[in-house]
Short mmCIF file of C-alpha atoms in Angstrom, two decimals:
data_model
loop_
_atom_site.label_atom_id
_atom_site.label_comp_id
_atom_site.label_asym_id
_atom_site.label_seq_id
_atom_site.Cartn_x
_atom_site.Cartn_y
_atom_site.Cartn_z
CA MET A 930 0.00 0.00 0.00
CA SER A 931 3.03 2.30 -0.15
CA HIS A 932 1.71 3.93 -3.34
CA CYS A 933 -1.26 5.17 -1.25
CA SER A 934 0.79 6.79 1.48
CA GLY A 935 -0.82 10.12 0.66
CA TYR A 936 -4.10 8.72 1.98
CA SER A 937 -2.74 7.43 5.27
CA ASP A 938 -5.25 9.55 7.19
CA PRO A 939 -8.58 9.57 5.32
CA SER A 940 -10.36 10.97 8.37
CA SER A 941 -8.63 14.31 7.83
CA PHE A 942 -10.48 14.63 4.53
CA ALA A 943 -13.75 13.43 6.10
CA GLU A 944 -13.61 16.18 8.72
CA ASP A 945 -13.17 18.90 6.10
CA GLY A 946 -16.44 17.88 4.40
CA PRO A 947 -18.02 19.81 1.53
CA GLU A 948 -15.79 22.87 1.93
CA VAL A 949 -12.81 20.89 0.64
CA LEU A 950 -14.83 19.73 -2.35
CA ASP A 951 -15.86 23.28 -3.21
CA GLU A 952 -12.57 24.99 -2.68
CA GLU A 953 -9.89 22.46 -3.58
CA GLY A 954 -8.97 20.62 -6.69
CA SER A 955 -10.72 19.47 -9.80
CA GLN A 956 -12.93 16.50 -10.56
CA GLU A 957 -9.80 14.47 -11.37
CA ASP A 958 -8.27 15.23 -7.96
CA LEU A 959 -11.49 14.19 -6.27
CA GLU A 960 -11.69 10.93 -8.17
CA TYR A 961 -8.02 10.27 -7.40
CA LYS A 962 -8.72 10.70 -3.68
CA LEU A 963 -11.74 8.41 -3.93
CA LYS A 964 -9.66 5.68 -5.59
CA GLY A 965 -7.23 5.94 -2.70
CA PHE A 966 -10.06 5.62 -0.16
CA ILE A 967 -11.46 2.58 -2.00
CA ASP A 968 -8.02 0.92 -1.86
CA LEU A 969 -7.80 1.67 1.86
CA THR A 970 -11.03 -0.24 2.59
CA LEU A 971 -8.79 -3.34 2.18
CA ASP A 972 -6.28 -2.16 4.79
CA LYS A 973 -5.40 -4.43 7.73
CA SER A 974 -6.18 -1.70 10.27
CA ALA A 975 -9.86 -1.46 11.28
CA LYS A 976 -9.45 2.28 12.02
CA THR A 977 -8.02 2.93 8.56
CA ARG A 978 -10.85 0.98 6.92
CA GLN A 979 -13.42 2.88 8.95
CA ALA A 980 -11.86 6.26 8.08
CA ALA A 981 -11.76 5.28 4.39
CA LEU A 982 -15.47 4.33 4.45
CA GLU A 983 -16.31 7.63 6.11
CA GLY A 984 -14.16 9.51 3.58
CA ILE A 985 -16.01 7.93 0.63
CA LYS A 986 -19.38 8.54 2.29
CA ASN A 987 -18.62 12.23 2.88
CA VAL A 988 -17.55 12.73 -0.73
CA LEU A 989 -20.66 11.00 -2.12
CA ALA A 990 -22.92 12.94 0.25
CA SER A 991 -21.45 16.21 -1.04
CA LYS A 992 -20.99 15.59 -4.77
CA MET A 993 -22.84 13.76 -7.54
CA LEU A 994 -20.37 11.30 -9.11
CA TYR A 995 -22.76 8.94 -10.87
CA GLU A 996 -20.49 7.81 -13.73
CA PHE A 997 -17.52 7.23 -11.42
CA ILE A 998 -19.68 5.25 -8.97
CA LEU A 999 -21.40 3.27 -11.72
CA GLU A 1000 -18.05 1.95 -12.95
CA ARG A 1001 -16.96 0.94 -9.43
CA ARG A 1002 -20.24 -0.07 -7.82
CA MET A 1003 -19.26 -3.76 -7.63
CA THR A 1004 -15.92 -2.91 -5.99
CA LEU A 1005 -17.65 -0.56 -3.53
CA THR A 1006 -20.37 -3.12 -2.77
CA ASP A 1007 -17.73 -5.81 -2.14
CA SER A 1008 -15.85 -3.45 0.22
CA ILE A 1009 -19.03 -2.60 2.15
CA GLU A 1010 -20.01 -6.29 2.34
CA ARG A 1011 -16.57 -7.26 3.65
CA CYS A 1012 -16.60 -4.51 6.31
CA LEU A 1013 -20.13 -5.41 7.43
CA LYS A 1014 -19.27 -9.11 7.72
CA LYS A 1015 -15.80 -8.91 9.28
CA GLY A 1016 -15.88 -5.52 10.97
CA LYS A 1017 -17.20 -4.57 14.39
CA GLY A 1018 -19.12 -1.62 15.81
CA ASP A 1019 -17.91 1.62 14.24
CA GLU A 1020 -16.67 -0.05 11.06
CA GLN A 1021 -20.07 -1.70 10.49
CA ARG A 1022 -21.79 1.62 11.20
CA ALA A 1023 -19.55 3.42 8.66
CA ALA A 1024 -20.14 0.68 6.06
CA ALA A 1025 -23.94 0.86 6.45
CA ALA A 1026 -23.89 4.68 6.23
CA LEU A 1027 -21.90 4.43 2.99
CA ALA A 1028 -24.35 1.86 1.57
CA SER A 1029 -27.24 4.32 2.07
CA VAL A 1030 -25.43 7.12 0.22
CA LEU A 1031 -24.32 4.71 -2.53
CA CYS A 1032 -27.96 3.82 -3.26
CA ILE A 1033 -28.95 7.52 -3.17
CA GLN A 1034 -26.25 8.20 -5.79
CA LEU A 1035 -27.34 5.30 -8.00
CA GLY A 1036 -31.07 5.96 -7.66
CA PRO A 1037 -33.74 3.35 -8.50
CA GLY A 1038 -32.74 0.75 -11.06
CA ILE A 1039 -30.95 -2.55 -11.58
CA GLU A 1040 -27.67 -1.25 -10.06
CA SER A 1041 -29.17 -0.28 -6.68
CA GLU A 1042 -31.28 -3.47 -6.71
CA GLU A 1043 -28.06 -5.48 -6.95
CA VAL A 1044 -26.56 -3.51 -4.04
CA LEU A 1045 -29.65 -4.26 -1.91
CA LYS A 1046 -29.71 -7.93 -2.97
CA THR A 1047 -26.07 -8.32 -1.87
CA LEU A 1048 -26.20 -6.29 1.36
CA GLY A 1049 -29.84 -6.82 2.48
CA PRO A 1050 -29.38 -10.23 4.16
CA ILE A 1051 -26.25 -9.02 5.99
CA LEU A 1052 -27.96 -5.82 7.17
CA LYS A 1053 -30.94 -7.85 8.43
CA LYS A 1054 -28.63 -10.23 10.28
CA ILE A 1055 -26.84 -7.34 12.07
CA ILE A 1056 -30.15 -5.60 12.93
CA CYS A 1057 -31.40 -8.78 14.63
CA ASP A 1058 -28.06 -9.62 16.30
CA GLY A 1059 -28.40 -8.83 20.01
CA ALA A 1060 -24.62 -9.11 20.47
CA ALA A 1061 -23.82 -6.44 17.83
CA SER A 1062 -23.20 -2.78 18.69
CA ILE A 1063 -26.42 -0.77 19.16
CA GLN A 1064 -25.05 2.07 17.00
CA ALA A 1065 -24.21 -0.38 14.20
CA ARG A 1066 -27.68 -2.00 14.41
CA GLN A 1067 -29.29 1.44 14.41
CA THR A 1068 -27.43 2.60 11.25
CA CYS A 1069 -28.08 -0.77 9.58
CA ALA A 1070 -31.84 -0.40 10.25
CA THR A 1071 -31.88 3.07 8.67
CA CYS A 1072 -29.75 1.83 5.75
CA PHE A 1073 -31.97 -1.22 5.17
CA GLY A 1074 -35.12 0.93 5.04
CA VAL A 1075 -33.61 3.70 2.89
CA CYS A 1076 -32.10 1.23 0.37
CA CYS A 1077 -35.40 -0.64 0.21
CA PHE A 1078 -37.25 2.67 -0.37
CA ILE A 1079 -34.93 3.45 -3.30
CA ALA A 1080 -34.19 0.08 -4.86
CA THR A 1081 -36.80 -2.58 -4.22
CA ASP A 1082 -39.21 -3.44 -6.99
CA ASP A 1083 -40.33 -6.66 -5.33
CA ILE A 1084 -43.38 -6.13 -3.12
CA THR A 1085 -42.70 -9.31 -1.11
CA GLU A 1086 -39.21 -7.97 -0.31
CA MET A 1087 -40.81 -4.71 0.84
CA TYR A 1088 -43.20 -6.60 3.16
CA SER A 1089 -40.31 -8.67 4.51
CA THR A 1090 -38.37 -5.48 5.33
CA LEU A 1091 -41.42 -3.95 7.05
CA GLN A 1092 -41.83 -7.09 9.15
CA CYS A 1093 -38.14 -7.10 10.14
CA LEU A 1094 -38.39 -3.48 11.34
CA GLU A 1095 -41.71 -4.11 13.12
CA ASN A 1096 -40.16 -6.99 15.05
CA ILE A 1097 -37.66 -4.48 16.44
CA PHE A 1098 -39.70 -1.39 17.41
CA THR A 1099 -42.78 -3.26 18.68
CA LYS A 1100 -40.63 -4.50 21.58
CA SER A 1101 -41.10 -0.99 23.00
CA TYR A 1102 -44.92 -1.29 23.03
CA LEU A 1103 -46.59 -1.43 26.42
CA LYS A 1104 -47.63 -4.93 27.42
CA GLU A 1105 -50.96 -5.41 29.24
CA LYS A 1106 -49.24 -6.24 32.54
CA ASP A 1107 -46.91 -3.22 32.31
CA THR A 1108 -47.23 0.11 34.09
CA ASN A 1109 -48.32 3.27 32.29
CA VAL A 1110 -44.76 4.31 31.39
CA VAL A 1111 -42.51 2.82 28.69
CA CYS A 1112 -39.03 2.72 30.24
CA SER A 1113 -36.11 3.36 27.93
CA THR A 1114 -33.48 0.66 27.51
CA PRO A 1115 -30.10 0.52 25.74
CA THR A 1116 -31.99 -0.59 22.60
CA THR A 1117 -34.44 2.36 22.58
CA ALA A 1118 -32.34 4.23 19.97
CA LEU A 1119 -32.54 1.16 17.70
CA HIS A 1120 -36.32 0.98 18.20
CA ILE A 1121 -36.64 4.69 17.26
CA SER A 1122 -34.63 4.27 14.02
CA SER A 1123 -36.63 1.16 13.11
CA LEU A 1124 -39.95 2.94 13.72
CA LEU A 1125 -38.97 5.99 11.66
CA VAL A 1126 -37.74 4.04 8.65
CA TRP A 1127 -40.75 1.67 8.88
CA THR A 1128 -42.98 4.75 8.67
CA LEU A 1129 -41.01 5.93 5.60
CA LEU A 1130 -41.62 2.61 3.80
CA LEU A 1131 -45.32 2.73 4.67
CA THR A 1132 -45.62 5.89 2.54
CA ILE A 1133 -44.90 3.87 -0.65
CA CYS A 1134 -46.89 0.73 0.23
CA PRO A 1135 -50.06 -0.33 -1.65
CA ILE A 1136 -53.30 0.89 -0.01
CA ASN A 1137 -54.37 -2.61 1.12
CA GLU A 1138 -51.11 -3.12 3.00
CA VAL A 1139 -51.36 0.35 4.58
CA LYS A 1140 -54.87 -0.53 5.82
CA LYS A 1141 -53.57 -3.75 7.41
CA LYS A 1142 -50.75 -1.92 9.17
CA LEU A 1143 -53.12 0.79 10.41
CA GLU A 1144 -55.41 -1.84 11.96
CA VAL A 1145 -52.48 -3.47 13.76
CA HIS A 1146 -50.58 -0.39 14.96
CA PHE A 1147 -53.01 2.53 15.31
CA HIS A 1148 -54.07 1.46 18.81
CA LYS A 1149 -50.62 0.35 19.98
CA LEU A 1150 -48.44 3.25 18.82
CA PRO A 1151 -49.95 5.73 21.34
CA SER A 1152 -48.41 3.67 24.17
CA LEU A 1153 -44.98 4.94 23.01
CA LEU A 1154 -46.10 8.51 23.83
CA SER A 1155 -45.63 7.58 27.50
CA SER A 1156 -41.96 6.64 26.98
CA ASP A 1157 -39.45 8.30 29.31
CA ASP A 1158 -37.23 8.98 26.25
CA VAL A 1159 -38.05 12.31 24.54
CA ASN A 1160 -36.86 11.09 21.13
CA MET A 1161 -39.14 8.05 21.32
CA ARG A 1162 -42.12 10.26 22.27
CA ILE A 1163 -41.42 12.56 19.31
CA ALA A 1164 -40.86 9.65 16.86
CA ALA A 1165 -44.13 8.03 17.97
CA GLY A 1166 -46.01 11.35 17.71
CA GLU A 1167 -44.72 12.14 14.22
CA SER A 1168 -45.45 8.57 13.06
CA LEU A 1169 -49.02 8.88 14.39
CA ALA A 1170 -49.50 12.20 12.57
CA LEU A 1171 -48.29 10.57 9.34
CA LEU A 1172 -50.55 7.52 9.86
CA PHE A 1173 -53.55 9.83 10.31
CA GLU A 1174 -52.60 11.60 7.08
CA LEU A 1175 -52.40 8.26 5.22
CA ALA A 1176 -55.69 7.03 6.72
CA ARG A 1177 -57.52 10.23 5.78
CA GLY A 1178 -56.01 10.07 2.30
CA ILE A 1179 -57.55 6.60 1.87
CA GLU A 1180 -60.87 7.51 3.53
CA SER A 1181 -61.65 11.22 3.99
CA GLU A 1182 -64.15 10.53 6.81
CA PHE A 1183 -61.77 8.23 8.68
CA PHE A 1184 -62.92 7.68 12.28
CA TYR A 1185 -60.53 6.88 15.13
CA GLU A 1186 -62.28 5.31 18.12
CA ASP A 1187 -59.93 6.53 20.86
CA MET A 1188 -59.66 10.09 19.53
CA GLU A 1189 -60.53 11.73 22.84
CA SER A 1190 -57.91 9.90 24.92
CA LEU A 1191 -55.29 10.37 22.16
CA THR A 1192 -55.86 14.13 21.90
CA GLN A 1193 -55.64 14.38 25.71
CA MET A 1194 -52.22 12.69 25.61
CA LEU A 1195 -51.05 14.89 22.75
CA ARG A 1196 -52.29 18.06 24.47
CA ALA A 1197 -50.49 17.06 27.68
CA LEU A 1198 -47.24 16.61 25.75
CA ALA A 1199 -47.75 19.90 23.89
CA THR A 1200 -48.02 21.74 27.24
CA ASP A 1201 -45.70 19.53 29.31
CA GLY A 1202 -44.32 21.25 32.39
CA ASN A 1203 -42.88 18.18 34.13
CA LYS A 1204 -40.10 19.41 36.44
CA HIS A 1205 -38.21 16.12 36.15
CA ARG A 1206 -37.54 16.66 32.45
CA ALA A 1207 -34.74 18.77 31.01
CA LYS A 1208 -35.72 22.23 29.76
CA VAL A 1209 -34.28 21.58 26.29
CA ASP A 1210 -36.28 18.33 25.98
CA LYS A 1211 -39.51 20.03 27.10
CA ARG A 1212 -39.05 22.92 24.67
CA LYS A 1213 -38.33 20.56 21.75
CA GLN A 1214 -41.23 18.28 22.67
CA ARG A 1215 -43.80 21.06 23.12
CA SER A 1216 -42.96 22.59 19.73
CA VAL A 1217 -43.32 19.27 17.86
CA PHE A 1218 -46.47 18.15 19.67
CA ARG A 1219 -48.28 21.41 19.01
CA ASP A 1220 -47.95 20.61 15.29
CA ILE A 1221 -48.91 16.94 15.84
CA LEU A 1222 -52.03 17.95 17.81
CA ARG A 1223 -53.10 20.33 15.04
CA ALA A 1224 -52.59 17.56 12.47
CA VAL A 1225 -54.69 15.04 14.39
CA GLU A 1226 -57.45 17.44 15.51
CA GLU A 1227 -57.65 19.94 12.65
CA ARG A 1228 -55.95 18.13 9.73
CA ASP A 1229 -53.59 21.09 9.56
CA PHE A 1230 -49.85 21.18 8.71
CA PRO A 1231 -47.57 24.21 9.20
CA THR A 1232 -45.88 24.59 5.81
CA GLU A 1233 -42.08 24.79 5.91
CA THR A 1234 -39.82 26.24 3.21
CA VAL A 1235 -36.47 24.68 2.29
CA LYS A 1236 -34.14 26.83 0.18
CA PHE A 1237 -31.33 25.35 -1.92
CA GLY A 1238 -29.43 27.45 -4.45
CA PRO A 1239 -31.89 29.60 -6.41
CA GLU A 1240 -34.74 27.15 -5.72
CA ARG A 1241 -37.10 26.53 -2.84
CA MET A 1242 -39.27 23.58 -1.83
CA TYR A 1243 -42.45 23.72 0.25
CA ILE A 1244 -42.95 20.93 2.77
CA ASP A 1245 -46.72 20.91 3.15
CA CYS A 1246 -47.58 17.47 4.57
CA TRP A 1247 -46.26 14.89 7.04
CA VAL A 1248 -45.28 12.40 4.30
CA LYS A 1249 -43.05 14.99 2.65
CA LYS A 1250 -41.61 16.16 5.98
CA HIS A 1251 -40.79 12.62 7.10
CA THR A 1252 -39.17 11.76 3.76
CA TYR A 1253 -37.11 14.98 3.85
CA ASP A 1254 -36.01 14.40 7.47
CA THR A 1255 -34.92 10.81 6.69
CA PHE A 1256 -32.74 11.74 3.72
CA LYS A 1257 -31.35 14.76 5.56
CA GLU A 1258 -30.25 12.47 8.37
CA VAL A 1259 -28.39 10.29 5.85
CA LEU A 1260 -26.86 13.08 3.72
CA GLY A 1261 -26.29 15.71 6.44
CA SER A 1262 -25.07 19.02 5.03
CA GLY A 1263 -25.03 17.49 1.52
CA MET A 1264 -28.85 17.41 1.42
CA GLN A 1265 -29.14 20.82 -0.27
CA TYR A 1266 -26.62 19.86 -2.96
CA HIS A 1267 -28.48 16.62 -3.69
CA LEU A 1268 -31.82 18.46 -3.89
CA GLN A 1269 -30.25 20.58 -6.63
CA SER A 1270 -28.44 17.83 -8.54
CA ASN A 1271 -29.78 14.35 -7.70
CA GLU A 1272 -32.49 13.29 -10.17
CA PHE A 1273 -33.82 10.60 -7.83
CA LEU A 1274 -34.40 13.02 -4.93
CA ARG A 1275 -35.82 15.64 -7.29
CA ASN A 1276 -38.32 13.04 -8.51
CA VAL A 1277 -39.24 12.07 -4.95
CA PHE A 1278 -40.00 15.71 -4.08
CA GLU A 1279 -41.49 16.51 -7.52
CA LEU A 1280 -38.93 19.24 -8.28
CA GLY A 1281 -38.54 18.48 -11.99
CA PRO A 1282 -35.20 18.19 -13.85
CA PRO A 1283 -32.12 19.83 -12.25
CA VAL A 1284 -31.83 23.57 -12.94
CA MET A 1285 -28.73 24.29 -15.03
CA LEU A 1286 -26.67 27.21 -13.71
CA ASP A 1287 -23.72 28.83 -15.46
CA ALA A 1288 -20.37 29.31 -13.70
CA ALA A 1289 -20.93 33.07 -13.19
CA THR A 1290 -24.25 32.48 -11.38
CA LEU A 1291 -22.74 29.77 -9.20
CA LYS A 1292 -19.86 32.08 -8.25
CA THR A 1293 -22.23 34.85 -7.12
CA MET A 1294 -24.16 32.33 -4.99
CA LYS A 1295 -21.04 31.09 -3.17
CA ILE A 1296 -20.02 32.60 0.16
CA SER A 1297 -16.42 32.05 1.17
CA ARG A 1298 -15.57 30.62 4.56
CA PHE A 1299 -14.10 33.99 5.62
CA GLU A 1300 -17.26 35.90 4.58
CA ARG A 1301 -19.42 33.40 6.44
CA HIS A 1302 -17.24 33.81 9.53
CA LEU A 1303 -17.65 37.61 9.37
CA TYR A 1304 -21.41 37.27 8.95
CA ASN A 1305 -21.71 34.86 11.92
CA SER A 1306 -19.52 37.12 14.09
CA ALA A 1307 -21.69 40.15 13.30
CA ALA A 1308 -24.86 38.19 14.05
CA PHE A 1309 -23.40 36.97 17.36
CA LYS A 1310 -22.45 40.54 18.38
CA ALA A 1311 -25.95 41.78 17.52
CA ARG A 1312 -27.57 39.03 19.63
CA THR A 1313 -25.24 39.73 22.56
CA LYS A 1314 -26.04 43.45 22.38
CA ALA A 1315 -29.79 42.76 22.32
CA ARG A 1316 -29.53 40.44 25.33
CA SER A 1317 -27.52 43.03 27.28
CA LYS A 1318 -30.19 45.68 26.66
CA CYS A 1319 -32.88 43.25 27.75
CA ARG A 1320 -30.98 42.46 30.97
CA ASP A 1321 -30.52 46.18 31.69
CA LYS A 1322 -34.28 46.73 31.35
CA ARG A 1323 -35.05 43.85 33.71
CA ALA A 1324 -32.55 45.24 36.24
CA ASP A 1325 -34.23 48.69 36.06
CA VAL A 1326 -37.66 47.12 36.67
CA GLY A 1327 -36.29 45.16 39.63
CA GLU A 1328 -34.85 48.33 41.20
CA PHE A 1329 -38.13 50.22 40.67
CA PHE A 1330 -40.11 47.57 42.60
#
């Protein structure tokens, strides 16, 4: 591996992220670096392999390299398969994260189907392996669902994936003999990821299958709202809001028997003042559950706007929000770039073909790191000044009384 000595620390590239891609080197340089990372996935050191996987993932999350990836998809798939099978913990997590981004790059088609066919059984095995790292199982669950969403054309495979994920998150449901609170366990994070990606897959299921799932889960999901984990409460609430949206899309006069008790639970969470919970958790929870309550009671959704380049996208329903949140979790800061350039994602969000921009327009849109630093510094100073004035006013009022 001496010819790859320049890549001895792939993590240094991974940390730089998209800035490096924008500011350094040409397409050839980038592809040269990627070839080095791919070679390093065969290294004897687990840390080097992990860093190489992360380096490739960060590049693919920040740049569309379809032709390059298409030529090397078998090599990449073999590397991911090897790291999932022989690696442990962090290496498996990095391999699964790369698999998700690889399928996003390839989009739907025979190539991504082959990736899923090769990696699917291994991902399922890790998800169900109680001895494997929770973080690895969690990332594998997200990867399995995302790759299935993109690649699967086989409805039986889709149902099998849904069942695998259900078998995981339903372990958090309240049993009849249990108390009124769902206690978090080390596997709660895995259950949350499984629930969220299960909900994503439900959005592309045939109506008959959606109806079956609603019958099974509509009356059990609310038990997760009593979890002592804020992220589980929010995941359950958002999944319920999306299920209501799907149910009402199938049948406009959809009737939910336990509506009164459910809205009471949602209202309690939207106004939660429990002193035993952290302030940050309460603030986050109240904000989300106000929207969930409005969705369930009034069929209302607060439209959000996402800007990317010269374009903007309106998120006006729970299905769209959940899909956006899932892909943003996978792509991180590269989500905006992919919304501009990735045909698959543009089709998912009905954005039409990519908008072609000339070099001059792109240059005017770019903000250098130094300019961004100046802007953030000015904003910070302005906020500090405003807070100081506010404190002075409060002090004056205190002295007056």
